[in-house]
Amino acid sequence: MKIGMVLYPTFGGSGVVGTELGKALAAKGHEVHFITYSQPVRLGSFRENIFYHEVAVSDYPLFDFQPYETELASKMVDVVKYEKLDVLHVHYAIPHASAAFMATQILKSQGINIPFVTTLHGTDITLVGRDPSFEPVITFCINQSDAVTAVSESLKASTYEHFQITREIHVIPNFIVPSEENEDFSKHMRNKYACEGERIVCHVSNFRKVKRVEDVLLVFAKVNKEIPSKLILVGDGPDRYHCERLCRELDLCDKVIFLGKLRNTAQVLEIADVFLLPSETESFGLAALEAMAVGVPVISSNTGGIPEVNIHGFSGYLSNVGDVENMAKNMISLLQPDQLPTFKVNAKERARVFDLEKILPMYEKIYSDLIKN
Ligand code: GMT
């Protein structure tokens, strides 16, 4: 199949899922054309069956706001026509689904029929999408998509709850791509960041309010009083400044390492003992799954799709949003030498439910069913 993949090229989960999906489809022999405004962070180098079409964003002085959606739709028309694509797959409803609707209507007027699949990732529904300034467009575009997928049962339910949706939503969870561990490198990095006997707590996010990164520090402060440990924070975003300040207030600067944005988070996760995800809401929690995949158990909030991923008492623990006391208590218990090895094994086992080879055929089926019709 020839697939057009439209996504945000940034560090966000939807971009990661779209990019890894495209790479996996290309490795299976499908031709994948990425369409977005800059090179997706996880796309990497020269690979078979992968093509990247950049949407140029114009800076005409008349525009106070650049018309990205219009330029994206035009690029989609062009790529579908000249690369003879079979299907378009757009990740994140805003503005990708509306651009896809526009592009497919233009193509239809030229005698070309191409279906489009919309994948809902979370904040396009649970946060931004509910804003009345987006809602009518989102509802319309979801209903006009030829197929709709959501990354968890929880996201599917909240989409039906908050929008007037008339079509079926298929749940296709996030997945993990196996990575090769370099044990020597991991050992070296672990020794660099933690002394003998210290535990490593890790958090990866875009430091947006919804991630509650300040809770990460509050939990860590409590754990650190009981267990010698270090906290590694990966990512960057609007709340980083507050977190750096809180870190100073809590007198934790020598225990907390802010690494900033990283393309390959697996290498950091491999040196961690526990992952902390206290989000306000999370449609799936790809960051937690990526930690579990390398044998790192998860202390998380019990919200959105997270309980579909992290199993309480097995791969980690779940607490109510904001209950830093309970999260710290759970982490202290999980980090005990007689508990941690079992949780590590369980985390890896749980992550296998989301192996790429189980999830990829679900997307392929959606595409081939649409193309057949
Ligand atoms: O988590 C983010 O802020 C990024 C966001 C995105 O849309 O790129 O991630 C969302 O999509 C991921 C991939 O499907 C999910 O694993 C994340 O849970 C989801 N984030 C939220 O719901 C907050």
Coordinates of N, CA and C in Angstrom, one line a residue, residues 179-184 186-187 270-271 294 348:
S179 N 14.0 -2.1 21.2 CA 15.3 -1.4 21.1 C 16.4 -2.3 21.6
E180 N 17.6 -2.1 21.0 CA 18.8 -2.9 21.4 C 19.4 -2.2 22.6
E181 N 19.6 -2.9 23.7 CA 20.3 -2.3 24.9 C 21.8 -2.5 24.8
N182 N 22.5 -1.4 25.0 CA 24.0 -1.5 25.0 C 24.3 -1.5 26.5
E183 N 24.6 -2.7 27.0 CA 24.8 -2.9 28.5 C 25.9 -2.1 29.0
D184 N 27.1 -2.0 28.3 CA 28.2 -1.3 28.7 C 27.9 0.2 28.9
S186 N 24.9 1.5 29.3 CA 24.0 1.7 30.4 C 24.7 1.7 31.7
K187 N 25.6 0.8 31.9 CA 26.4 0.7 33.1 C 27.2 2.0 33.4
E270 N 16.6 2.9 30.4 CA 17.4 1.7 30.7 C 18.2 1.8 32.0
I271 N 18.5 3.0 32.4 CA 19.3 3.1 33.7 C 18.4 3.4 34.9
V294 N 11.4 -1.5 28.8 CA 12.8 -1.8 29.2 C 12.9 -2.3 30.6
K348 N 8.0 -5.5 32.2 CA 8.4 -6.0 30.8 C 7.3 -6.9 30.2

